[in-house]
mmCIF file of C-alpha atoms and ligand atoms in Angstrom:
data_model
loop_
_atom_site.group_PDB
_atom_site.id
_atom_site.type_symbol
_atom_site.label_atom_id
_atom_site.label_comp_id
_atom_site.label_asym_id
_atom_site.label_seq_id
_atom_site.Cartn_x
_atom_site.Cartn_y
_atom_site.Cartn_z
ATOM 1 C CA MET A 1 -20.862 -10.023 8.153
ATOM 2 C CA LYS A 2 -21.074 -7.157 10.643
ATOM 3 C CA GLU A 3 -20.943 -3.623 9.365
ATOM 4 C CA ILE A 4 -19.520 -1.459 12.071
ATOM 5 C CA ARG A 5 -19.283 2.328 11.938
ATOM 6 C CA THR A 6 -18.107 3.324 15.395
ATOM 7 C CA ARG A 7 -14.998 2.459 17.399
ATOM 8 C CA ALA A 8 -17.131 1.768 20.496
ATOM 9 C CA VAL A 9 -19.079 -1.003 18.761
ATOM 10 C CA LEU A 10 -15.880 -2.368 17.151
ATOM 11 C CA SER A 11 -13.967 -2.546 20.451
ATOM 12 C CA SER A 12 -16.752 -4.132 22.434
ATOM 13 C CA TRP A 13 -17.404 -6.834 19.768
ATOM 14 C CA LEU A 14 -13.648 -7.533 19.395
ATOM 15 C CA ALA A 15 -13.168 -7.720 23.162
ATOM 16 C CA LYS A 16 -15.791 -10.504 23.335
ATOM 17 C CA GLU A 17 -14.159 -12.427 20.456
ATOM 18 C CA ARG A 18 -10.711 -12.039 22.038
ATOM 19 C CA ALA A 19 -12.034 -13.311 25.383
ATOM 20 C CA LYS A 20 -13.132 -16.502 23.538
ATOM 21 C CA GLY A 21 -9.496 -16.942 22.501
ATOM 22 C CA LYS A 22 -10.035 -15.958 18.863
ATOM 23 C CA ARG A 23 -7.021 -14.868 16.823
ATOM 24 C CA ILE A 24 -7.789 -11.744 14.846
ATOM 25 C CA GLY A 25 -6.610 -10.926 11.341
ATOM 26 C CA PHE A 26 -6.911 -7.420 9.906
ATOM 27 C CA VAL A 27 -6.864 -6.010 6.386
ATOM 28 C CA PRO A 28 -6.877 -2.195 6.296
ATOM 29 C CA THR A 29 -8.079 -0.727 2.974
ATOM 30 C CA MET A 30 -9.327 2.463 1.438
ATOM 31 C CA GLY A 31 -12.022 0.541 -0.427
ATOM 32 C CA ALA A 32 -12.458 0.268 -4.249
ATOM 33 C CA LEU A 33 -11.536 -3.325 -3.677
ATOM 34 C CA HIS A 34 -9.906 -5.360 -6.411
ATOM 35 C CA ALA A 35 -8.373 -8.825 -6.661
ATOM 36 C CA GLY A 36 -5.214 -7.559 -4.899
ATOM 37 C CA HIS A 37 -7.206 -6.661 -1.789
ATOM 38 C CA MET A 38 -9.174 -9.900 -2.035
ATOM 39 C CA SER A 39 -5.950 -11.921 -1.968
ATOM 40 C CA LEU A 40 -4.998 -10.205 1.306
ATOM 41 C CA ALA A 41 -8.510 -11.002 2.612
ATOM 42 C CA ALA A 42 -8.171 -14.685 1.608
ATOM 43 C CA ARG A 43 -4.886 -14.927 3.434
ATOM 44 C CA ALA A 44 -6.317 -13.223 6.564
ATOM 45 C CA ARG A 45 -9.168 -15.701 6.491
ATOM 46 C CA ALA A 46 -6.894 -18.746 6.150
ATOM 47 C CA GLU A 47 -4.477 -17.673 8.933
ATOM 48 C CA ASN A 48 -6.811 -16.421 11.677
ATOM 49 C CA ASP A 49 -9.982 -17.384 13.519
ATOM 50 C CA ILE A 50 -11.774 -14.233 12.478
ATOM 51 C CA TYR A 51 -10.824 -11.316 10.266
ATOM 52 C CA VAL A 52 -11.806 -7.696 10.078
ATOM 53 C CA CYS A 53 -11.398 -5.343 7.112
ATOM 54 C CA SER A 54 -11.535 -1.603 7.327
ATOM 55 C CA VAL A 55 -12.748 0.642 4.499
ATOM 56 C CA PHE A 56 -11.757 4.253 5.087
ATOM 57 C CA VAL A 57 -10.463 6.792 2.609
ATOM 58 C CA ASN A 58 -7.991 8.489 4.871
ATOM 59 C CA PRO A 59 -7.853 12.228 4.067
ATOM 60 C CA LYS A 60 -4.604 12.681 6.067
ATOM 61 C CA GLN A 61 -2.545 10.681 3.561
ATOM 62 C CA PHE A 62 -3.511 12.685 0.503
ATOM 63 C CA ASN A 63 -1.173 15.575 -0.135
ATOM 64 C CA ASN A 64 -3.167 16.505 -3.263
ATOM 65 C CA PRO A 65 -6.881 17.456 -2.672
ATOM 66 C CA ALA A 66 -7.747 16.640 -6.306
ATOM 67 C CA ASP A 67 -6.381 13.118 -5.767
ATOM 68 C CA LEU A 68 -8.487 12.700 -2.672
ATOM 69 C CA ALA A 69 -11.622 13.954 -4.486
ATOM 70 C CA ALA A 70 -10.975 11.584 -7.419
ATOM 71 C CA TYR A 71 -10.284 8.548 -5.251
ATOM 72 C CA PRO A 72 -12.936 5.890 -6.167
ATOM 73 C CA ARG A 73 -15.556 5.220 -3.549
ATOM 74 C CA THR A 74 -17.569 2.034 -4.064
ATOM 75 C CA LEU A 75 -18.692 0.998 -0.554
ATOM 76 C CA GLU A 76 -21.754 -1.001 -1.636
ATOM 77 C CA SER A 77 -19.858 -3.286 -3.956
ATOM 78 C CA ASP A 78 -16.952 -3.478 -1.500
ATOM 79 C CA LEU A 79 -19.299 -4.761 1.197
ATOM 80 C CA GLU A 80 -20.721 -7.368 -1.195
ATOM 81 C CA LYS A 81 -17.243 -8.591 -2.119
ATOM 82 C CA LEU A 82 -16.132 -8.874 1.516
ATOM 83 C CA ALA A 83 -19.352 -10.686 2.541
ATOM 84 C CA ARG A 84 -18.709 -13.210 -0.279
ATOM 85 C CA ALA A 85 -15.112 -13.598 0.917
ATOM 86 C CA GLY A 86 -16.204 -14.649 4.392
ATOM 87 C CA CYS A 87 -15.171 -11.459 6.164
ATOM 88 C CA ASP A 88 -16.441 -11.397 9.744
ATOM 89 C CA ALA A 89 -16.714 -7.614 10.099
ATOM 90 C CA VAL A 90 -16.122 -4.473 8.132
ATOM 91 C CA PHE A 91 -15.231 -1.306 9.904
ATOM 92 C CA CYS A 92 -16.267 1.693 7.828
ATOM 93 C CA PRO A 93 -16.083 4.788 10.011
ATOM 94 C CA ASP A 94 -16.581 8.371 8.837
ATOM 95 C CA VAL A 95 -13.868 11.039 9.114
ATOM 96 C CA LEU A 96 -15.144 12.433 12.474
ATOM 97 C CA GLU A 97 -15.122 8.927 13.994
ATOM 98 C CA MET A 98 -11.432 8.507 13.068
ATOM 99 C CA TYR A 99 -10.374 12.090 13.689
ATOM 100 C CA PRO A 100 -12.543 13.494 16.496
ATOM 101 C CA ASP A 101 -10.015 16.279 17.145
ATOM 102 C CA GLU A 102 -7.436 18.091 15.038
ATOM 103 C CA ALA A 103 -4.277 16.994 16.888
ATOM 104 C CA VAL A 104 -2.298 14.629 14.660
ATOM 105 C CA LYS A 105 0.836 12.821 15.702
ATOM 106 C CA ARG A 106 4.141 13.613 14.013
ATOM 107 C CA TYR A 107 6.433 10.667 13.417
ATOM 108 C CA ASP A 108 10.154 10.834 12.927
ATOM 109 C CA PHE A 109 10.983 8.108 10.372
ATOM 110 C CA GLY A 110 14.431 9.515 9.614
ATOM 111 C CA HIS A 111 15.425 8.752 6.060
ATOM 112 C CA LEU A 112 12.593 6.294 5.407
ATOM 113 C CA ASP A 113 9.919 8.882 4.529
ATOM 114 C CA LYS A 114 12.229 11.346 2.804
ATOM 115 C CA VAL A 115 12.810 9.347 -0.364
ATOM 116 C CA MET A 116 10.705 8.153 -3.274
ATOM 117 C CA GLU A 117 7.016 8.447 -2.382
ATOM 118 C CA GLY A 118 7.931 10.559 0.682
ATOM 119 C CA LYS A 119 9.849 13.011 -1.476
ATOM 120 C CA PHE A 120 7.065 13.526 -4.001
ATOM 121 C CA ARG A 121 4.120 13.214 -1.569
ATOM 122 C CA PRO A 122 5.184 15.223 1.508
ATOM 123 C CA GLY A 123 3.169 14.252 4.613
ATOM 124 C CA HIS A 124 1.760 11.135 2.943
ATOM 125 C CA PHE A 125 3.507 8.590 5.115
ATOM 126 C CA ASN A 126 2.760 10.524 8.328
ATOM 127 C CA GLY A 127 -0.893 10.281 7.365
ATOM 128 C CA VAL A 128 -0.620 6.549 6.638
ATOM 129 C CA ALA A 129 1.196 5.935 9.932
ATOM 130 C CA VAL A 130 -1.345 7.982 11.914
ATOM 131 C CA VAL A 131 -4.309 6.053 10.508
ATOM 132 C CA VAL A 132 -2.736 2.628 10.732
ATOM 133 C CA ASP A 133 -1.681 3.331 14.353
ATOM 134 C CA LYS A 134 -5.302 4.324 15.219
ATOM 135 C CA LEU A 135 -6.663 1.218 13.465
ATOM 136 C CA PHE A 136 -4.186 -1.042 15.231
ATOM 137 C CA GLU A 137 -5.204 0.558 18.568
ATOM 138 C CA MET A 138 -8.860 -0.116 17.805
ATOM 139 C CA VAL A 139 -8.570 -3.650 16.346
ATOM 140 C CA LYS A 140 -5.464 -4.915 18.215
ATOM 141 C CA PRO A 141 -5.010 -7.512 15.497
ATOM 142 C CA ASP A 142 -2.757 -10.531 15.889
ATOM 143 C CA ARG A 143 -1.803 -10.173 12.235
ATOM 144 C CA ALA A 144 -2.267 -7.385 9.698
ATOM 145 C CA TYR A 145 -1.908 -7.797 5.954
ATOM 146 C CA PHE A 146 -0.293 -5.299 3.546
ATOM 147 C CA GLY A 147 0.414 -5.600 -0.164
ATOM 148 C CA ARG A 148 3.984 -5.483 -1.330
ATOM 149 C CA LYS A 149 2.978 -3.175 -4.154
ATOM 150 C CA ASP A 150 3.130 -0.365 -1.602
ATOM 151 C CA PHE A 151 6.655 -1.401 -0.750
ATOM 152 C CA GLN A 152 7.693 1.799 1.043
ATOM 153 C CA GLN A 153 4.408 1.920 2.936
ATOM 154 C CA LEU A 154 5.096 -1.587 4.213
ATOM 155 C CA ARG A 155 8.473 -0.471 5.524
ATOM 156 C CA ILE A 156 6.982 2.596 7.212
ATOM 157 C CA VAL A 157 4.161 0.531 8.792
ATOM 158 C CA ARG A 158 6.769 -1.810 10.271
ATOM 159 C CA GLU A 159 8.684 1.172 11.606
ATOM 160 C CA MET A 160 5.532 2.793 13.119
ATOM 161 C CA ALA A 161 4.532 -0.560 14.691
ATOM 162 C CA ALA A 162 8.017 -0.842 16.271
ATOM 163 C CA LEU A 163 7.937 2.798 17.509
ATOM 164 C CA GLU A 164 4.462 2.392 18.982
ATOM 165 C CA GLY A 165 5.114 -1.081 20.447
ATOM 166 C CA HIS A 166 2.289 -2.792 18.546
ATOM 167 C CA GLU A 167 2.556 -6.493 18.875
ATOM 168 C CA THR A 168 0.779 -7.140 15.593
ATOM 169 C CA GLU A 169 2.620 -9.319 13.105
ATOM 170 C CA ILE A 170 2.887 -7.399 9.853
ATOM 171 C CA VAL A 171 2.388 -9.756 6.930
ATOM 172 C CA SER A 172 3.725 -8.784 3.486
ATOM 173 C CA CYS A 173 1.743 -10.169 0.575
ATOM 174 C CA PRO A 174 2.889 -10.378 -3.042
ATOM 175 C CA THR A 175 1.714 -7.872 -5.610
ATOM 176 C CA GLU A 176 -1.227 -9.126 -7.692
ATOM 177 C CA ARG A 177 -1.006 -8.337 -11.406
ATOM 178 C CA GLU A 178 -3.339 -8.244 -14.369
ATOM 179 C CA ASP A 179 -2.513 -10.805 -17.163
ATOM 180 C CA ASP A 180 -0.426 -8.145 -18.912
ATOM 181 C CA GLY A 181 1.640 -7.451 -15.831
ATOM 182 C CA LEU A 182 0.082 -4.198 -14.663
ATOM 183 C CA ALA A 183 0.029 -4.124 -10.851
ATOM 184 C CA MET A 184 -3.550 -4.103 -9.528
ATOM 185 C CA SER A 185 -4.520 -0.760 -8.040
ATOM 186 C CA SER A 186 -7.715 1.068 -7.238
ATOM 187 C CA ARG A 187 -6.439 3.804 -9.493
ATOM 188 C CA ASN A 188 -6.433 1.621 -12.620
ATOM 189 C CA VAL A 189 -10.194 2.223 -13.156
ATOM 190 C CA ARG A 190 -9.316 5.886 -13.835
ATOM 191 C CA LEU A 191 -7.079 5.100 -16.832
ATOM 192 C CA THR A 192 -8.316 5.902 -20.347
ATOM 193 C CA GLU A 193 -8.205 3.098 -22.863
ATOM 194 C CA GLY A 194 -4.925 4.460 -24.289
ATOM 195 C CA GLN A 195 -3.328 4.816 -20.870
ATOM 196 C CA ARG A 196 -4.494 1.345 -19.863
ATOM 197 C CA LYS A 197 -2.860 -0.098 -23.011
ATOM 198 C CA ALA A 198 0.403 1.709 -22.280
ATOM 199 C CA ALA A 199 0.503 0.997 -18.506
ATOM 200 C CA PRO A 200 1.929 -2.597 -18.635
ATOM 201 C CA ARG A 201 5.102 -0.935 -19.918
ATOM 202 C CA ILE A 202 5.817 -0.048 -16.259
ATOM 203 C CA PHE A 203 6.158 -3.656 -15.251
ATOM 204 C CA LYS A 204 8.022 -4.462 -18.491
ATOM 205 C CA GLY A 205 10.467 -1.702 -17.531
ATOM 206 C CA LEU A 206 10.994 -3.292 -14.111
ATOM 207 C CA MET A 207 11.535 -6.696 -15.690
ATOM 208 C CA LYS A 208 14.090 -5.093 -18.015
ATOM 209 C CA ALA A 209 15.874 -3.735 -14.914
ATOM 210 C CA ARG A 210 16.009 -7.261 -13.486
ATOM 211 C CA GLU A 211 17.390 -8.681 -16.744
ATOM 212 C CA MET A 212 20.058 -5.967 -16.964
ATOM 213 C CA PHE A 213 20.933 -6.306 -13.309
ATOM 214 C CA SER A 214 23.901 -8.705 -13.512
ATOM 215 C CA SER A 215 25.625 -7.086 -16.534
ATOM 216 C CA TYR A 216 25.043 -3.293 -16.349
ATOM 217 C CA SER A 217 25.735 -0.489 -13.902
ATOM 218 C CA LEU A 218 22.823 0.846 -11.857
ATOM 219 C CA GLU A 219 23.088 4.143 -13.728
ATOM 220 C CA GLU A 220 22.780 2.406 -17.084
ATOM 221 C CA ILE A 221 19.810 0.405 -15.815
ATOM 222 C CA LYS A 222 18.038 3.565 -14.611
ATOM 223 C CA GLU A 223 18.626 5.469 -17.864
ATOM 224 C CA ASN A 224 17.454 2.589 -19.959
ATOM 225 C CA VAL A 225 14.314 1.878 -17.980
ATOM 226 C CA VAL A 226 13.234 5.516 -17.759
ATOM 227 C CA ALA A 227 13.761 6.047 -21.479
ATOM 228 C CA PHE A 228 11.864 2.796 -22.270
ATOM 229 C CA ILE A 229 8.811 3.864 -20.277
ATOM 230 C CA ASN A 230 8.828 7.491 -21.395
ATOM 231 C CA ARG A 231 8.938 6.351 -24.993
ATOM 232 C CA SER A 232 5.146 5.901 -24.622
ATOM 233 C CA PRO A 233 3.434 9.304 -25.080
ATOM 234 C CA GLU A 234 0.922 8.200 -22.396
ATOM 235 C CA LEU A 235 3.450 7.729 -19.641
ATOM 236 C CA GLN A 236 5.851 9.980 -17.709
ATOM 237 C CA VAL A 237 8.212 8.563 -15.079
ATOM 238 C CA GLU A 238 8.262 10.611 -11.852
ATOM 239 C CA TYR A 239 11.090 8.646 -10.205
ATOM 240 C CA PHE A 240 12.867 5.331 -10.652
ATOM 241 C CA ASP A 241 15.162 4.367 -7.800
ATOM 242 C CA ILE A 242 17.027 1.209 -6.863
ATOM 243 C CA VAL A 243 17.190 0.913 -3.057
ATOM 244 C CA CYS A 244 18.211 -1.502 -0.338
ATOM 245 C CA GLU A 245 15.109 -3.211 0.998
ATOM 246 C CA ASN A 246 15.519 -2.395 4.663
ATOM 247 C CA THR A 247 17.176 0.969 4.754
ATOM 248 C CA LEU A 248 15.629 2.404 1.542
ATOM 249 C CA LEU A 249 19.061 3.935 0.943
ATOM 250 C CA PRO A 250 20.052 4.117 -2.719
ATOM 251 C CA ALA A 251 21.932 1.044 -3.868
ATOM 252 C CA VAL A 252 25.481 2.001 -4.680
ATOM 253 C CA SER A 253 26.402 -0.886 -6.935
ATOM 254 C CA PRO A 254 24.802 -4.214 -7.823
ATOM 255 C CA ASP A 255 27.031 -5.702 -5.069
ATOM 256 C CA SER A 256 25.286 -3.655 -2.320
ATOM 257 C CA GLN A 257 24.368 -5.895 0.616
ATOM 258 C CA GLY A 258 20.922 -7.443 0.884
ATOM 259 C CA GLU A 259 17.905 -7.318 -1.354
ATOM 260 C CA LEU A 260 17.762 -4.512 -3.907
ATOM 261 C CA VAL A 261 14.381 -3.283 -5.024
ATOM 262 C CA ALA A 262 13.584 -1.176 -8.085
ATOM 263 C CA CYS A 263 10.767 1.259 -7.231
ATOM 264 C CA ILE A 264 8.966 3.412 -9.700
ATOM 265 C CA ALA A 265 6.190 6.025 -9.935
ATOM 266 C CA VAL A 266 4.714 6.916 -13.290
ATOM 267 C CA TYR A 267 2.050 9.417 -14.354
ATOM 268 C CA ALA A 268 -0.477 8.270 -16.905
ATOM 269 C CA GLY A 269 -2.211 11.595 -17.496
ATOM 270 C CA GLU A 270 -3.457 12.607 -14.029
ATOM 271 C CA VAL A 271 -3.262 9.071 -12.655
ATOM 272 C CA ARG A 272 -0.201 8.212 -10.635
ATOM 273 C CA LEU A 273 0.831 4.532 -10.640
ATOM 274 C CA ILE A 274 3.519 2.905 -8.535
ATOM 275 C CA ASP A 275 5.174 -0.484 -8.744
ATOM 276 C CA ASN A 276 8.335 -2.241 -7.611
ATOM 277 C CA LEU A 277 10.328 -5.392 -8.252
ATOM 278 C CA SER A 278 13.080 -7.089 -6.321
ATOM 279 C CA LEU A 279 16.178 -7.296 -8.571
ATOM 280 C CA ASN A 280 18.225 -9.932 -6.800
ATOM 281 C CA SER A 281 15.926 -12.359 -5.058
HETATM 282 O O1 PAF B 301 -2.750 0.921 1.341
HETATM 283 C C1 PAF B 301 -3.804 1.553 1.657
HETATM 284 O O2 PAF B 301 -4.861 1.319 1.092
HETATM 285 C C2 PAF B 301 -3.737 2.619 2.704
HETATM 286 O O3 PAF B 301 -2.578 3.350 2.648
HETATM 287 C C3 PAF B 301 -3.997 2.076 4.128
HETATM 288 C C4 PAF B 301 -2.851 1.128 4.540
HETATM 289 C C5 PAF B 301 -5.328 1.359 4.174
HETATM 290 C C6 PAF B 301 -4.027 3.242 5.141
HETATM 291 O O4 PAF B 301 -5.001 4.168 4.793
#
């Protein structure tokens, strides 16, 4: 497995592979890899001739400096895991390599980045879009793999790719969960024992929303789920919204058109966890 730190080396190696007719898969990550990432890697491996992963903790997508400082960094073990998973190359640039100058694009995503994560983490999605655009420019992947756990991110990445004219196919991969239902996340390692025990309540709350879906109003579902999760002293819901999959507009009634997705962010102490579940598919 190649470990590549500069865009020049990455581009020249990929140009040679492309010239041989190789199809390129890409898995962008911020490291601290867990089984969720590895399932994206396995899919990228199965569906492409070669695949590249990036490991880069992107400072532009953190609106909270403490969150950036606390983000787990485990490059050595990440590299081992990727080598074992048959990854062809890992791109792990430093901040200067990714952001050689201060100018940062501003995207207009309309409503898509004003709600949910966008509302509570201003600037977050612009930072995600900027880095994914740069990575797509460098890798020019045929396919790129994103976890459905970051549901709103997936929607924003699709929008950015359309705005920028990237031809990459964006592949959405199912959320990987621990046995007790907790969505896998690099942040889970920061949970205390008590918080970790309480955290599966988030997914239980989402399942409750799905059970209630056909017989209760959306308002009743929201009230019930938020109260259920907040009943644990370890957890505090930041938002719980039910939105239409494509527009991210709030669902008006259970009869709203298309797929409806319940999206949630919960604080366990300082650790912010997100999850989502489709209610009608
Ligand atoms: O989902 C992530 O880990 C990040 O937001 C991504 C897509 C790698 C961009 O930094």
